[in-house]
Coordinates of C-alpha atoms in Angstrom, one line a residue:
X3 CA 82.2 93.7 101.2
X4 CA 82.6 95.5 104.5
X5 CA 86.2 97.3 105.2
X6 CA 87.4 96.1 108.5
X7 CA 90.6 97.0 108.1
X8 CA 92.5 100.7 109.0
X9 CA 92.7 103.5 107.0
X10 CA 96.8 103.8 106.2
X11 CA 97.3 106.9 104.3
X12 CA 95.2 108.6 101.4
X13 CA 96.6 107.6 98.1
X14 CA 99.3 109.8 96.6
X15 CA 99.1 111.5 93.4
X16 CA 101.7 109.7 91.8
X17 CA 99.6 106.4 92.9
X18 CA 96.4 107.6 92.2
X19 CA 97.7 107.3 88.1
X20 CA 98.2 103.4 88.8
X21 CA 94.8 103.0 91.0
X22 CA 92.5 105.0 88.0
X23 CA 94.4 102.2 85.6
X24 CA 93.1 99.6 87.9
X25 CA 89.7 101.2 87.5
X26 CA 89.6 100.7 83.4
X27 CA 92.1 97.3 83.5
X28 CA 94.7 99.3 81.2
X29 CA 98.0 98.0 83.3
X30 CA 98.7 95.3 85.6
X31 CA 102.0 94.4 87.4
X32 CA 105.7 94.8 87.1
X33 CA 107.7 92.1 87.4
X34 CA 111.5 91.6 88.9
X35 CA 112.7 88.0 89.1
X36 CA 115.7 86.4 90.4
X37 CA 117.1 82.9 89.2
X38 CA 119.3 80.8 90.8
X39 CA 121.4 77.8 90.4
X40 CA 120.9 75.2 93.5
X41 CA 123.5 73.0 93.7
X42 CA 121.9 70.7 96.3
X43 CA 119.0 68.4 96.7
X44 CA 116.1 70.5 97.6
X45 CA 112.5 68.4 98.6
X46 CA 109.2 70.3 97.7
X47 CA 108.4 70.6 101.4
X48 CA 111.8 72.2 102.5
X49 CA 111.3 74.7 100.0
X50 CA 107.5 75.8 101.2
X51 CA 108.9 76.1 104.7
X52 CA 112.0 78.1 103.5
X53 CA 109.5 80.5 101.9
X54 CA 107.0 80.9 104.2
X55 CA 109.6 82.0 106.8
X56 CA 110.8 84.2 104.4
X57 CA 107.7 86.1 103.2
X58 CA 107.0 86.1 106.8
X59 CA 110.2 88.0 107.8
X60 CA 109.5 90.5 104.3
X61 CA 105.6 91.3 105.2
X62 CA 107.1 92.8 108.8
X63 CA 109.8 94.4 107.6
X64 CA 107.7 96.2 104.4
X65 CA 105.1 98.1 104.8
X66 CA 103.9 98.5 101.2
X67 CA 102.9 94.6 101.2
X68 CA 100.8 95.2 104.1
X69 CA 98.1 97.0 102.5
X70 CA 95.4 97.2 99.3
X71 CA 93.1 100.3 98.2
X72 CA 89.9 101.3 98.2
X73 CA 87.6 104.0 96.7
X74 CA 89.4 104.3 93.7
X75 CA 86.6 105.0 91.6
X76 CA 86.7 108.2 94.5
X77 CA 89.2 111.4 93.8
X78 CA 90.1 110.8 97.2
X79 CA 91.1 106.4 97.5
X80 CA 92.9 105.0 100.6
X81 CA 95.5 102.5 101.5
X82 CA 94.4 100.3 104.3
X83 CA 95.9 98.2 106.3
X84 CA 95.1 94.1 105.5
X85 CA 94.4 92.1 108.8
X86 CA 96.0 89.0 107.6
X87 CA 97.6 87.5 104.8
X88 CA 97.0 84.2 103.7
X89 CA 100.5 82.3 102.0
X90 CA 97.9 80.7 99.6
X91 CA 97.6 84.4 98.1
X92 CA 100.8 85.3 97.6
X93 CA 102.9 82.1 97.0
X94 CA 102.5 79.9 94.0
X95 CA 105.0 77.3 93.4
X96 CA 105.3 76.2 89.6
X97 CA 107.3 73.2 87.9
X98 CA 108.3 74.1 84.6
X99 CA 109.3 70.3 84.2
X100 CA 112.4 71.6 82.0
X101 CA 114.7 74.5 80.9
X102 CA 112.8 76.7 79.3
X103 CA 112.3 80.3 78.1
X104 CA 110.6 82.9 80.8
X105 CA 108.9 85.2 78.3
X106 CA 105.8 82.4 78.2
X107 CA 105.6 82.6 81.7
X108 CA 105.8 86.2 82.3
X109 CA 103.5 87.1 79.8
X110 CA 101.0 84.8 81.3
X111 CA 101.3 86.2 84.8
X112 CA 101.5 89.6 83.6
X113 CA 97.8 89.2 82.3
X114 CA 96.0 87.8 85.6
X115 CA 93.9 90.6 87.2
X116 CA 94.2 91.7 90.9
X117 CA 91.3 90.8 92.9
X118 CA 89.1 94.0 93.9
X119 CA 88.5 92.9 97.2
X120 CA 91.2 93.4 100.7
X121 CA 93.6 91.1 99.3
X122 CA 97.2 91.4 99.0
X123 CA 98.4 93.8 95.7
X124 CA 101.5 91.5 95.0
X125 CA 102.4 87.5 94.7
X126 CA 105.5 85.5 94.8
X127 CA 105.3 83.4 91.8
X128 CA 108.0 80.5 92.0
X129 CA 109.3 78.3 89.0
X130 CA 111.6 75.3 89.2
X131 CA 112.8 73.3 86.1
X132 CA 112.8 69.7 87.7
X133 CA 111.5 67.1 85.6
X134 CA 109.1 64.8 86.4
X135 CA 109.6 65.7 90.6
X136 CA 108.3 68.4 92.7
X137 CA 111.5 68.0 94.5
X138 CA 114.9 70.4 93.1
X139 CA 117.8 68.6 91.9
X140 CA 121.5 69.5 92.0
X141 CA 121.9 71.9 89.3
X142 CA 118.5 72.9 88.9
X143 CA 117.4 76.1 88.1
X144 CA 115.2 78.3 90.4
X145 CA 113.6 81.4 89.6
X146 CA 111.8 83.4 92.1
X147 CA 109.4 85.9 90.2
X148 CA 108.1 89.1 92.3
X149 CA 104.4 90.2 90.9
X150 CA 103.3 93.5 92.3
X151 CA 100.9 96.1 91.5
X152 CA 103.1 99.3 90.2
X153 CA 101.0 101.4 93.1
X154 CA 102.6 99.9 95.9
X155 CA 106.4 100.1 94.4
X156 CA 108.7 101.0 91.7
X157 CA 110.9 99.0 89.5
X158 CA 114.0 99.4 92.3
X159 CA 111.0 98.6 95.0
X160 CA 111.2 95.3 92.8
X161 CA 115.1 95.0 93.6
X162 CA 114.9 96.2 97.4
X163 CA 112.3 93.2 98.0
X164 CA 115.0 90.0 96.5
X165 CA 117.5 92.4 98.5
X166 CA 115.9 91.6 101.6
X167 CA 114.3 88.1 100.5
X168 CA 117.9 86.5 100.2
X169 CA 118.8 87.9 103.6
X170 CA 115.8 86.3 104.8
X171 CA 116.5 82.8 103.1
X172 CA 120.1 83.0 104.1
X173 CA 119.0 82.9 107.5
X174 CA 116.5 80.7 107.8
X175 CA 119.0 78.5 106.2
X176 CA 121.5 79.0 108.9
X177 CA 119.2 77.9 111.5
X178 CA 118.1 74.7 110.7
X179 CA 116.4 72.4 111.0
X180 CA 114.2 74.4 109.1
X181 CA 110.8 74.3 110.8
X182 CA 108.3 71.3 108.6
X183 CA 105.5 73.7 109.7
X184 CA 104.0 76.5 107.0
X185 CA 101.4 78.7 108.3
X186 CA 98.2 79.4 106.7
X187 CA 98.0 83.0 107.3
X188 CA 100.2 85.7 108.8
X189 CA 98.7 88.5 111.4
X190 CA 99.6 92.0 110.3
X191 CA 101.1 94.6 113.3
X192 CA 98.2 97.4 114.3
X193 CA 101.0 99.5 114.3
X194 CA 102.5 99.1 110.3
X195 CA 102.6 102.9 108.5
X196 CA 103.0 103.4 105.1
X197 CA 105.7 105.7 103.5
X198 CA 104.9 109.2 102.9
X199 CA 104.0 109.8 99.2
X200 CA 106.3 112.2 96.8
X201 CA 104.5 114.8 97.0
X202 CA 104.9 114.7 101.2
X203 CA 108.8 114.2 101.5
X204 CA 109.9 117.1 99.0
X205 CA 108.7 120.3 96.7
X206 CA 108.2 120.1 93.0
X207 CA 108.0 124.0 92.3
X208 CA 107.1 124.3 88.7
X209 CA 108.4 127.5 86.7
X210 CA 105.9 129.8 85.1
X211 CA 107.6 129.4 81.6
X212 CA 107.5 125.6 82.0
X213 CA 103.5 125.7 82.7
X214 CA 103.3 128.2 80.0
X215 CA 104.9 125.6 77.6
X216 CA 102.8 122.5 79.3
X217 CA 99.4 124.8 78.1
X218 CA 100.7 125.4 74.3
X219 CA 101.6 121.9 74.1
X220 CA 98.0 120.8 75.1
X221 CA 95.7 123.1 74.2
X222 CA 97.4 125.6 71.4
X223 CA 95.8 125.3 68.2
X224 CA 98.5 123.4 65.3
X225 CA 97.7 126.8 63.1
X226 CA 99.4 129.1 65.3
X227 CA 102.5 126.8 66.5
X228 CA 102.4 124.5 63.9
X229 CA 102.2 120.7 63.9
X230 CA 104.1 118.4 65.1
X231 CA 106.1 115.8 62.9
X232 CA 103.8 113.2 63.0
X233 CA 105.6 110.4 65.6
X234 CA 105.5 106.7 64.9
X235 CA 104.3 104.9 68.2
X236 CA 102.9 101.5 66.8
X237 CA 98.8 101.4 66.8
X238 CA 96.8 104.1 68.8
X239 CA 95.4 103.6 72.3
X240 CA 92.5 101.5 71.9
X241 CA 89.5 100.0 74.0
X242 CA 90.1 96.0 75.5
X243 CA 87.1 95.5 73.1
X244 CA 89.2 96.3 69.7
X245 CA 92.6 95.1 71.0
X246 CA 93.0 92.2 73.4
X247 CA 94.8 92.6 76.6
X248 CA 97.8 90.0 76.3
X249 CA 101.1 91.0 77.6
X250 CA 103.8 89.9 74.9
X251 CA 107.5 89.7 76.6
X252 CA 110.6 88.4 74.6
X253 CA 114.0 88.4 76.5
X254 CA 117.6 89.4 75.5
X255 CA 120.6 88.0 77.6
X256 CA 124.0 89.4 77.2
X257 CA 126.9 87.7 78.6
X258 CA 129.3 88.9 81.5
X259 CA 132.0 89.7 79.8
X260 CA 129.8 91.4 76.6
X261 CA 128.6 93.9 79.8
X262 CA 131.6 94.6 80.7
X263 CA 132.7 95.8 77.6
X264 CA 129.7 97.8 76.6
X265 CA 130.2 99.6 79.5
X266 CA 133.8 99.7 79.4
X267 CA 133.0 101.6 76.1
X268 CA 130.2 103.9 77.0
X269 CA 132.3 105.2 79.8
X270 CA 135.1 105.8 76.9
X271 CA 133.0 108.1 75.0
X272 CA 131.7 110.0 78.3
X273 CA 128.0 108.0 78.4
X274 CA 126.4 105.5 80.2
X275 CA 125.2 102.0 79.3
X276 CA 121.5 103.4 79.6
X277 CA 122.7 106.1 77.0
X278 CA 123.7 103.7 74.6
X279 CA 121.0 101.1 74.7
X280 CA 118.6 103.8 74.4
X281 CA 120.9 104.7 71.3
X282 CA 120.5 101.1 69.3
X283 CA 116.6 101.3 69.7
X284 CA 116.4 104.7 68.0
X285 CA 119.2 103.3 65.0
X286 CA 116.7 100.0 65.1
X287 CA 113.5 101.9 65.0
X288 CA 114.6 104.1 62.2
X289 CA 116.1 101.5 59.9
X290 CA 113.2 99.6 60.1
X291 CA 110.5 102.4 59.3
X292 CA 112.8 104.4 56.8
X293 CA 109.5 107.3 56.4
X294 CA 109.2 107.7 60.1
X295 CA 109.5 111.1 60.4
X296 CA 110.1 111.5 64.7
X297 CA 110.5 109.2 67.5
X298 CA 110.0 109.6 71.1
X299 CA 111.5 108.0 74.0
X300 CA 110.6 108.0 77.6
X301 CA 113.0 107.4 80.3
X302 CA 112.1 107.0 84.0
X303 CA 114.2 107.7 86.6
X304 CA 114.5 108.0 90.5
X305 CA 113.2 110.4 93.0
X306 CA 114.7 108.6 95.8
X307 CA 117.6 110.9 95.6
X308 CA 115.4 114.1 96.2
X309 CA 113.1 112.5 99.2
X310 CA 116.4 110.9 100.7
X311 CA 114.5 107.4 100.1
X312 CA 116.7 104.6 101.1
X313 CA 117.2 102.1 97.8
X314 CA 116.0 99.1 100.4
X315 CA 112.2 100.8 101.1
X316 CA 109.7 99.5 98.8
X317 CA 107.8 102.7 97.5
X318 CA 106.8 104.4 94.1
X319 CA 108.9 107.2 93.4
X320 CA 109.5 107.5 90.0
X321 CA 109.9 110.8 87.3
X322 CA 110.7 110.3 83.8
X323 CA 111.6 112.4 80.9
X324 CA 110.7 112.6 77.0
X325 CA 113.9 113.1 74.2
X326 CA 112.7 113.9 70.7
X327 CA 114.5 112.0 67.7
X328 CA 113.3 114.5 65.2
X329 CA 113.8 113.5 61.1
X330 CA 117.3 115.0 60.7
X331 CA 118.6 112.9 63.3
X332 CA 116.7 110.2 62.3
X333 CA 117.7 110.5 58.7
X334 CA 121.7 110.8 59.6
X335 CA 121.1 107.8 61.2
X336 CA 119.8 106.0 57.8
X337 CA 122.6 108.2 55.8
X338 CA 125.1 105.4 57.7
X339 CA 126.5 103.6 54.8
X340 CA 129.0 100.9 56.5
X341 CA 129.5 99.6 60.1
X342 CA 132.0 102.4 61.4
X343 CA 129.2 105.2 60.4
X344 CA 126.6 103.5 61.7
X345 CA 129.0 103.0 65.3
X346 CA 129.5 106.9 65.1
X347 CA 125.9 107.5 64.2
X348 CA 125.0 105.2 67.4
X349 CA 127.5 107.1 69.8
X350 CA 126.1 110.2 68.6
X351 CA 122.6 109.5 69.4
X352 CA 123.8 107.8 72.6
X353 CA 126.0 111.2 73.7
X354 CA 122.8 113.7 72.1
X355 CA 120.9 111.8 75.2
X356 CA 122.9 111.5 77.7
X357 CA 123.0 115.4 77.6
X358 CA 119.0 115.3 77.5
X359 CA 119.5 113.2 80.6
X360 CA 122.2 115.8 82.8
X361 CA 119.5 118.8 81.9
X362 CA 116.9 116.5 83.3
X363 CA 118.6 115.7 86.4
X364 CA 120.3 119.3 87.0
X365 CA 117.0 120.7 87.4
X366 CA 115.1 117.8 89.3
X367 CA 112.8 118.4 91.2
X368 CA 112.4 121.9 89.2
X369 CA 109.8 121.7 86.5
X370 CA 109.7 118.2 87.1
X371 CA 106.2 115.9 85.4
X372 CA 105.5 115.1 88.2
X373 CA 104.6 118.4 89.7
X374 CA 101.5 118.9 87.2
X375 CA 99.9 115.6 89.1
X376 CA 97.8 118.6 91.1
X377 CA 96.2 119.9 88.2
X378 CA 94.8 116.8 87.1
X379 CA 91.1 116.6 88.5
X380 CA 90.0 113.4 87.2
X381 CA 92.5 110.9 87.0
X382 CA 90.3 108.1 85.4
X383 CA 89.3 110.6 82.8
X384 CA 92.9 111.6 82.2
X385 CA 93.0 108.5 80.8
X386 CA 89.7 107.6 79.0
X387 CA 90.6 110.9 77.0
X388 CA 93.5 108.8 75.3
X389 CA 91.4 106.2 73.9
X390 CA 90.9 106.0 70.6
X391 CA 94.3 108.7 70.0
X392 CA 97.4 107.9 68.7
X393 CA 100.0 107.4 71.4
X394 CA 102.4 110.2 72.5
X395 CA 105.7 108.1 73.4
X396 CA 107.5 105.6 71.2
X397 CA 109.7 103.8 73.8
X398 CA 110.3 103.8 77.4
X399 CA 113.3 102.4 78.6
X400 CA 113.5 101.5 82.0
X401 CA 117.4 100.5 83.9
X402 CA 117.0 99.1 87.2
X403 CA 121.3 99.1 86.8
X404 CA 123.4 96.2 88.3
X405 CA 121.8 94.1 91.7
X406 CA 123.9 93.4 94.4
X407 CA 122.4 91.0 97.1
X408 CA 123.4 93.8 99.6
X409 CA 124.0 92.8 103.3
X410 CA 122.4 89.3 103.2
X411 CA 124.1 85.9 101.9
X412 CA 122.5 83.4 100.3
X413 CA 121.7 80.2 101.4
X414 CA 124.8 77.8 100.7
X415 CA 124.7 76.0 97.5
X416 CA 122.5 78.9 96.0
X417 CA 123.8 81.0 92.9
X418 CA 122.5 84.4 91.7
X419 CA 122.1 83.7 88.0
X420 CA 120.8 86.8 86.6
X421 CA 117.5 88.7 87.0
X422 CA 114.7 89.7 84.8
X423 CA 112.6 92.9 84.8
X424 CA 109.1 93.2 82.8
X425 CA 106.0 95.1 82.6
X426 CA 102.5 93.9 81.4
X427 CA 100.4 95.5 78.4
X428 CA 100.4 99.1 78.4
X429 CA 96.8 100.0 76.2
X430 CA 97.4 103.4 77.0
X431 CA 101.6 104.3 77.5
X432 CA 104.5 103.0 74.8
X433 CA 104.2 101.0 72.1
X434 CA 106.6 98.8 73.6
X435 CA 109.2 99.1 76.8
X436 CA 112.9 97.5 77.1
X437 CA 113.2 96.8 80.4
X438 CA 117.0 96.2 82.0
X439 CA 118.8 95.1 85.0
X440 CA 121.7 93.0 85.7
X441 CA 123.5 91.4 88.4
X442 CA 127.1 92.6 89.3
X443 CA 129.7 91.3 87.6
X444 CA 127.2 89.0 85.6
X445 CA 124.4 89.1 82.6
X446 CA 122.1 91.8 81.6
X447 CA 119.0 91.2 81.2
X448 CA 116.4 93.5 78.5
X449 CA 113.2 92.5 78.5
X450 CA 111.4 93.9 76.1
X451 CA 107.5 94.1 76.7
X452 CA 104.4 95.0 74.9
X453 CA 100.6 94.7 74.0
X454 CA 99.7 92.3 71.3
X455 CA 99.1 93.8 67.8
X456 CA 100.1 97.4 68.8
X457 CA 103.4 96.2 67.5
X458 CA 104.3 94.1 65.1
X459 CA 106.6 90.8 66.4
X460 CA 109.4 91.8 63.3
X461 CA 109.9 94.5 64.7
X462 CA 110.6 93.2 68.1
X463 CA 112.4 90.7 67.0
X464 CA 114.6 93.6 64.4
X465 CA 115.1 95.3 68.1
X466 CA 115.9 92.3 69.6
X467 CA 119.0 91.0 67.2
X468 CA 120.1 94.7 67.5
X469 CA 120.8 94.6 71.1
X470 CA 122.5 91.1 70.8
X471 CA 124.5 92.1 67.7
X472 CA 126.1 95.3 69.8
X473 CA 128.6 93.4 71.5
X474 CA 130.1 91.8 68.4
X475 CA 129.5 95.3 66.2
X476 CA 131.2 97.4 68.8
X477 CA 134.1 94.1 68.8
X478 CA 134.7 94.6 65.3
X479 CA 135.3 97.9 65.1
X480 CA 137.6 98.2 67.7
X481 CA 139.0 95.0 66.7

């Protein structure tokens, strides 16, 4: 197909990692969704026209939804800017006909493929439970799914885009009559610019003792550093011809109130809520595979900091970190005989991260992961070269913290319920990811995602009752 449209920017290197995985189908989209209460009638037309006007008001004010790549079989792909943007692309309205459970959906939209021609690289999936009507009921439920491809945002990109959505639907609402007409496509400005990549808006000077460590770790023989524990990280990296690519997502809710006292009792033994959840995988992980010998988490984190990145831009800017859970901590974990040892065991685990976590942070953008990007030649390669291995990281958990709608109001009769965070298959990453965020003074949400058969579902489900039994473990201790 001929490219009509302008060349934006060159891809980034941090991109470039998320356009080579386009290249071999080995990761898909992120997903942040928003679900409301509507206590009002809502007709099926009304809510079009509410939506078009919004996504019209979001594609001028972001840049990142503006555009798609190209060459990225090339060392060297582009963004360019899209012409137009036809609504049927990026707006699908579902009727889920009932209540029901959001994993199904997810995992089904996490598993559609982005076209490879100039089309949009994200989608507003929406799903109402009415039954038997197109039209919303009062009381019915609305959630408002955001589908993106990870190279044109981050998880908080995810947050910054219902930021601005529920400004946008909050005032269309306020000037109605809402417009009956919903336009077919939607002209983008000749003038739209992209974000400058990481690697633009700040330094990541790398220290020659850190590269020296980064070569042993790759190349140096096991006989002169010795090996490794061997690390449990569910089935190796395989090819889409011997494991299937299907997304699995299942979804823990925790109560307001059940928040607020985990946090309340992080912050009581000096750690954060991110500290702690990270803490009940590890205790769940090495319960359930009493010979596992080592364990390694990642945890991503924010750049915007560093490059002065507002939290309301939609961009990819994310770092991330490895901690080690080596046997002896592992098997002082298993040594906990009754509930108060296993509490102290968790709060140790949670405190021996959090201090992973400040040397992380200290020394951003120092000796940062990031900063090797450069001396990666080949980034499709970079990846082939991990099919077939076994995987390096046990974990990743990802906290997009507590949403606030920000400066906008919602439109009236509208209630933010809680939102949900998840990634697709990862055939070459995790064995599995928890992925978080709340809503202020409300639920959290951990949605915990991962590739058929690379984990087993007992195990999933074993890290699943541990994150809904904290509340009520912590409770009776203190109780």
């Amino acid at each position: 197909m001929a490219i009509t449209s302008d060349i934006l920017r060159p891809v980034g290197m941090l991109e470039k990692l998320y356009t080579a995985r386009q290249v071999l189908s080995i990761y898909n989209s992120v997903i942040v969704t928003a679900s409301y209460t509507i206590q009002s009638n809502l007709d099926d037309s009304s809510l079009r026209c509410m939506l078009c006007s919004a996504i019209t008001r979001l594609i001028h004010r972001h840049p990142s939804l503006c555009c798609y790549f190209d060459g990225e079989k090339t060392p060297e792909p582009k963004f360019r800017r899209l012409k137009t943007i036809l609504i049927k692309d990026v707006l699908q309205i579902r009727n889920l006909g009932r209540p029901a459970d959001l994993g199904p959906q997810l995992q089904e939209i996490h598993d559609l493929q982005w076209p490879v021609d100039a089309k949009p690289l994200w989608r507003l999936v929406v799903m109402r439970e009415s039954p038997a009507t197109d039209d919303i009921s009062i009381g019915s439920r609305l959630h408002i799914a955001f589908v993106y491809h990870h190279v044109i945002g981050d998880g908080l990109s995810g947050s910054a885009f219902h930021r601005c959505l529920i400004q946008a639907l909050g005032d269309v609402e306020r000037r109605r009559p809402v417009s009956q007409e919903v336009p077919q496509a939607i002209a983008i400005p000749t003038s739209t610019t992209l974000i400058e990549p990481v690697e633009k808006l700040t330094s990541l000077p790398l220290s020659w003792l850190f590269l020296l460590g980064q070569v042993i770790k790759e190349y140096a023989p096991w006989w002169l550093v010795g090996a490794p524990s061997p690390l449990w990280a569910g089935k190796p990296a395989q090819t889409l011809d011997e494991c299937p690519f299907r997304s699995r997502v299942q979804i823990v809710t925790l109560s307001p109130d059940r928040v607020q006292s985990l946090v309340e009792e992080s912050k009581s033994h000096s750690v954060t809520l991110t500290c702690l959840l990270t803490a009940v995988i590890v205790s769940a992980l090495a319960n359930q595979f009493p010979t596992a010998s080592r364990f390694v988490g990642n945890t991503p984190y924010t750049l915007r900091r560093i490059t002065r990145t507002s939290m309301d831009e939609m961009v990819n800017q994310t770092s991330g970190f490895e901690t080690d859970y080596s046997m002896d901590r592992l098997d002082n974990i298993r040594k906990a005989s009754n509930a108060p040892e296993h509490i102290e065991s968790l709060w140790d685990t949670a405190r021996y991260f959090h201090t992973q976590m400040q040397i992380e942070l200290a020394k951003c953008p120092n000796d940062n992961l990031i900063g090797l990007l450069p001396y990666v030649t080949d980034y499709i390669k970079y990846y082939q070269k991990k099919i077939g291995k076994p995987r390096e990281v046990t974990f990743e958990l990802s906290n997009l913290g507590a949403f606030e709608e920000g400066r906008g109001s919602l439109p009236k009769d509208w209630t933010l319920e809680a939102m949900s965070f998840s990634q697709g298959a990862q055939p070459v990453g995790p064995a599995f990811t928890a992925n978080c965020v709340g809503v202020r003074g409300g639920a959290l949400t951990i949605a915990i995602t991962w590739q058929e058969s690379v984990v087993q579902e007992d195990v999933i489900d074993g890290l699943a009752r541990a994150l809904t039994d904290l509340p009520r473990l912590l409770r009776e201790k203190t109780g």
